[in-house]
Amino acid sequence: MRVVIVLLLLYFALLTLGLFWRSHTVRGPWFFLFRAFFPNWQFYHLVGSVPLLYVRSQANGGEWRDWQLVYPRQARSVWRLFHNPWGNRDLAQQNLVDHLSSDIKDLGEGADASRLVSYQLVCRLAAQAARAQQTGGHYQLEIRLERFSPQGALSSDTVLRSPEMAL
């Protein structure tokens, strides 16, 4: 019992120390492999633009459909407070879009993002969303940074638009 109390006190002491001591973001090729285990905590730094994934599809020889938001908000319920696998899946997918947006920012202007693992995973996510609308044809994805206010969307900037890809 005494060991548990000491460990809890040590944990809270480290948390308090972390509030006052600023460190640099840890980066490196080996740390990249552990990204799947940690959420993207950058949303706590600033209130700002949110990266969102939009997808549109085209039937073979047809017209392009309108852009559709892939991550719609889930309806709230008391049951989802205790059991929410679909919401967890949606949060993991949004976390993937956040990582892609961060990777694109790290690449710099004009760099090719198509070789990034996060880009390839988001392409699979977008293809799955496009297949839900139709079978066959082509699809395109777009990452937009959108800033919201209580009155609605303030601004929307396109970060990435993919080329046409086959479903």
Protein backbone atom coordinates (compact mmCIF):
# COMPACT_ATOMS: atom_id res chain seq x y z
CA MET A 1 0.00 0.00 0.00
CA ARG A 2 2.82 2.37 0.87
CA VAL A 3 4.54 1.73 -2.49
CA VAL A 4 1.36 2.66 -4.36
CA ILE A 5 1.10 5.97 -2.52
CA VAL A 6 4.76 6.76 -3.22
CA LEU A 7 4.30 5.96 -6.92
CA LEU A 8 1.19 8.16 -7.12
CA LEU A 9 3.02 11.04 -5.43
CA LEU A 10 5.96 10.61 -7.81
CA TYR A 11 3.56 10.58 -10.77
CA PHE A 12 1.87 13.82 -9.70
CA ALA A 13 5.23 15.42 -8.97
CA LEU A 14 6.37 14.62 -12.52
CA LEU A 15 3.11 16.03 -13.93
CA THR A 16 3.59 19.25 -11.94
CA LEU A 17 7.18 19.51 -13.11
CA GLY A 18 6.00 19.02 -16.70
CA LEU A 19 3.68 22.02 -16.37
CA PHE A 20 6.56 24.37 -15.63
CA TRP A 21 9.43 22.86 -17.63
CA ARG A 22 9.13 23.38 -21.38
CA SER A 23 10.83 20.89 -23.63
CA HIS A 24 11.21 20.47 -27.35
CA THR A 25 9.12 18.04 -29.33
CA VAL A 26 10.77 14.64 -29.54
CA ARG A 27 11.49 13.69 -33.15
CA GLY A 28 13.43 11.00 -34.87
CA PRO A 29 13.11 7.92 -37.07
CA TRP A 30 12.65 5.51 -34.15
CA PHE A 31 10.10 7.67 -32.39
CA PHE A 32 8.04 7.63 -35.59
CA LEU A 33 7.44 3.90 -35.12
CA PHE A 34 5.72 4.55 -31.79
CA ARG A 35 3.24 7.12 -33.17
CA ALA A 36 0.50 4.52 -33.40
CA PHE A 37 0.49 4.20 -29.61
CA PHE A 38 0.23 7.91 -28.79
CA PRO A 39 -2.48 10.38 -29.78
CA ASN A 40 -1.61 13.68 -31.39
CA TRP A 41 -1.65 16.10 -28.45
CA GLN A 42 -1.02 19.21 -30.52
CA PHE A 43 -4.64 20.28 -30.18
CA TYR A 44 -3.86 21.33 -26.61
CA HIS A 45 -1.21 23.86 -27.70
CA LEU A 46 -3.33 26.40 -29.53
CA VAL A 47 -6.88 26.99 -30.58
CA GLY A 48 -6.65 27.07 -34.31
CA SER A 49 -7.44 25.33 -37.54
CA VAL A 50 -8.55 21.71 -37.56
CA PRO A 51 -7.43 19.37 -40.37
CA LEU A 52 -10.44 17.63 -41.91
CA LEU A 53 -10.63 14.99 -44.61
CA TYR A 54 -12.97 15.46 -47.57
CA VAL A 55 -13.58 12.87 -50.29
CA ARG A 56 -15.37 12.97 -53.62
CA SER A 57 -15.99 10.18 -56.09
CA GLN A 58 -16.80 9.75 -59.75
CA ALA A 59 -18.52 6.83 -61.45
CA ASN A 60 -16.85 5.57 -64.62
CA GLY A 61 -17.44 8.32 -67.18
CA GLY A 62 -19.76 10.23 -64.85
CA GLU A 63 -19.77 13.53 -63.01
CA TRP A 64 -17.80 14.18 -59.85
CA ARG A 65 -19.94 14.15 -56.72
CA ASP A 66 -19.72 16.94 -54.15
CA TRP A 67 -17.01 16.88 -51.51
CA GLN A 68 -18.13 14.89 -48.45
CA LEU A 69 -16.69 15.21 -44.95
CA VAL A 70 -15.39 11.79 -43.91
CA TYR A 71 -15.45 12.46 -40.16
CA PRO A 72 -18.96 13.51 -39.22
CA ARG A 73 -19.76 14.00 -35.55
CA GLN A 74 -21.35 11.10 -33.67
CA ALA A 75 -24.70 11.57 -31.96
CA ARG A 76 -24.36 11.75 -28.18
CA SER A 77 -25.97 9.23 -25.87
CA VAL A 78 -25.49 7.99 -22.33
CA TRP A 79 -24.72 4.48 -23.57
CA ARG A 80 -21.73 5.76 -25.57
CA LEU A 81 -20.22 7.03 -22.35
CA PHE A 82 -19.62 3.39 -21.39
CA HIS A 83 -19.36 1.58 -24.73
CA ASN A 84 -18.25 3.49 -27.80
CA PRO A 85 -16.11 1.43 -30.23
CA TRP A 86 -17.35 3.40 -33.26
CA GLY A 87 -16.44 6.72 -31.69
CA ASN A 88 -13.00 5.37 -30.78
CA ARG A 89 -12.51 4.22 -34.37
CA ASP A 90 -13.53 7.65 -35.66
CA LEU A 91 -11.13 9.37 -33.25
CA ALA A 92 -8.29 7.10 -34.40
CA GLN A 93 -9.09 7.98 -38.03
CA GLN A 94 -9.13 11.70 -37.22
CA ASN A 95 -5.83 11.26 -35.39
CA LEU A 96 -4.42 9.77 -38.60
CA VAL A 97 -5.58 12.85 -40.55
CA ASP A 98 -3.95 15.06 -37.88
CA HIS A 99 -0.68 13.17 -38.28
CA LEU A 100 -0.80 13.57 -42.07
CA SER A 101 -1.38 17.30 -41.72
CA SER A 102 1.56 17.55 -39.33
CA ASP A 103 3.76 15.50 -41.69
CA ILE A 104 2.85 17.75 -44.62
CA LYS A 105 3.77 20.80 -42.55
CA ASP A 106 7.11 19.19 -41.66
CA LEU A 107 7.83 18.39 -45.34
CA GLY A 108 7.66 22.00 -46.40
CA GLU A 109 6.21 23.75 -49.41
CA GLY A 110 6.11 21.83 -52.70
CA ALA A 111 7.36 18.49 -51.31
CA ASP A 112 5.81 15.20 -52.44
CA ALA A 113 3.72 13.66 -49.66
CA SER A 114 2.75 10.52 -51.59
CA ARG A 115 5.57 8.43 -50.08
CA LEU A 116 4.54 9.15 -46.50
CA VAL A 117 3.01 6.25 -44.61
CA SER A 118 0.37 8.56 -43.14
CA TYR A 119 -0.59 9.66 -46.69
CA GLN A 120 -1.02 6.06 -47.84
CA LEU A 121 -3.14 5.22 -44.80
CA VAL A 122 -5.35 8.28 -45.32
CA CYS A 123 -5.73 7.25 -48.99
CA ARG A 124 -7.06 3.88 -47.82
CA LEU A 125 -9.43 5.62 -45.44
CA ALA A 126 -10.65 7.89 -48.25
CA ALA A 127 -11.08 4.93 -50.62
CA GLN A 128 -13.18 3.15 -48.02
CA ALA A 129 -15.38 6.23 -47.63
CA ALA A 130 -15.72 6.58 -51.42
CA ARG A 131 -16.68 2.89 -51.76
CA ALA A 132 -19.50 3.51 -49.29
CA GLN A 133 -20.98 5.94 -51.86
CA GLN A 134 -20.42 3.82 -54.98
CA THR A 135 -18.51 0.90 -56.43
CA GLY A 136 -16.01 1.41 -59.20
CA GLY A 137 -14.77 4.66 -60.67
CA HIS A 138 -12.34 7.15 -59.20
CA TYR A 139 -11.95 9.14 -56.02
CA GLN A 140 -10.02 12.12 -54.79
CA LEU A 141 -9.18 13.27 -51.27
CA GLU A 142 -8.56 16.70 -49.87
CA ILE A 143 -7.16 17.82 -46.52
CA ARG A 144 -8.50 21.19 -45.42
CA LEU A 145 -7.54 23.28 -42.43
CA GLU A 146 -10.78 24.76 -41.16
CA ARG A 147 -11.22 27.30 -38.42
CA PHE A 148 -14.54 27.42 -36.60
CA SER A 149 -16.34 29.86 -34.34
CA PRO A 150 -19.66 29.53 -32.53
CA GLN A 151 -21.32 31.18 -35.55
CA GLY A 152 -19.90 28.63 -38.04
CA ALA A 153 -16.85 28.16 -40.23
CA LEU A 154 -14.50 31.16 -40.38
CA SER A 155 -11.97 29.96 -42.94
CA SER A 156 -11.00 26.91 -44.96
CA ASP A 157 -7.56 26.38 -46.52
CA THR A 158 -6.72 23.41 -48.72
CA VAL A 159 -3.48 21.75 -47.59
CA LEU A 160 -3.46 18.78 -49.95
CA ARG A 161 -5.49 17.58 -52.91
CA SER A 162 -4.64 14.17 -54.24
CA PRO A 163 -4.66 13.18 -57.90
CA GLU A 164 -7.51 11.01 -59.19
CA MET A 165 -7.15 7.45 -57.91
CA ALA A 166 -9.00 4.32 -58.97
CA LEU A 167 -11.39 2.66 -56.54
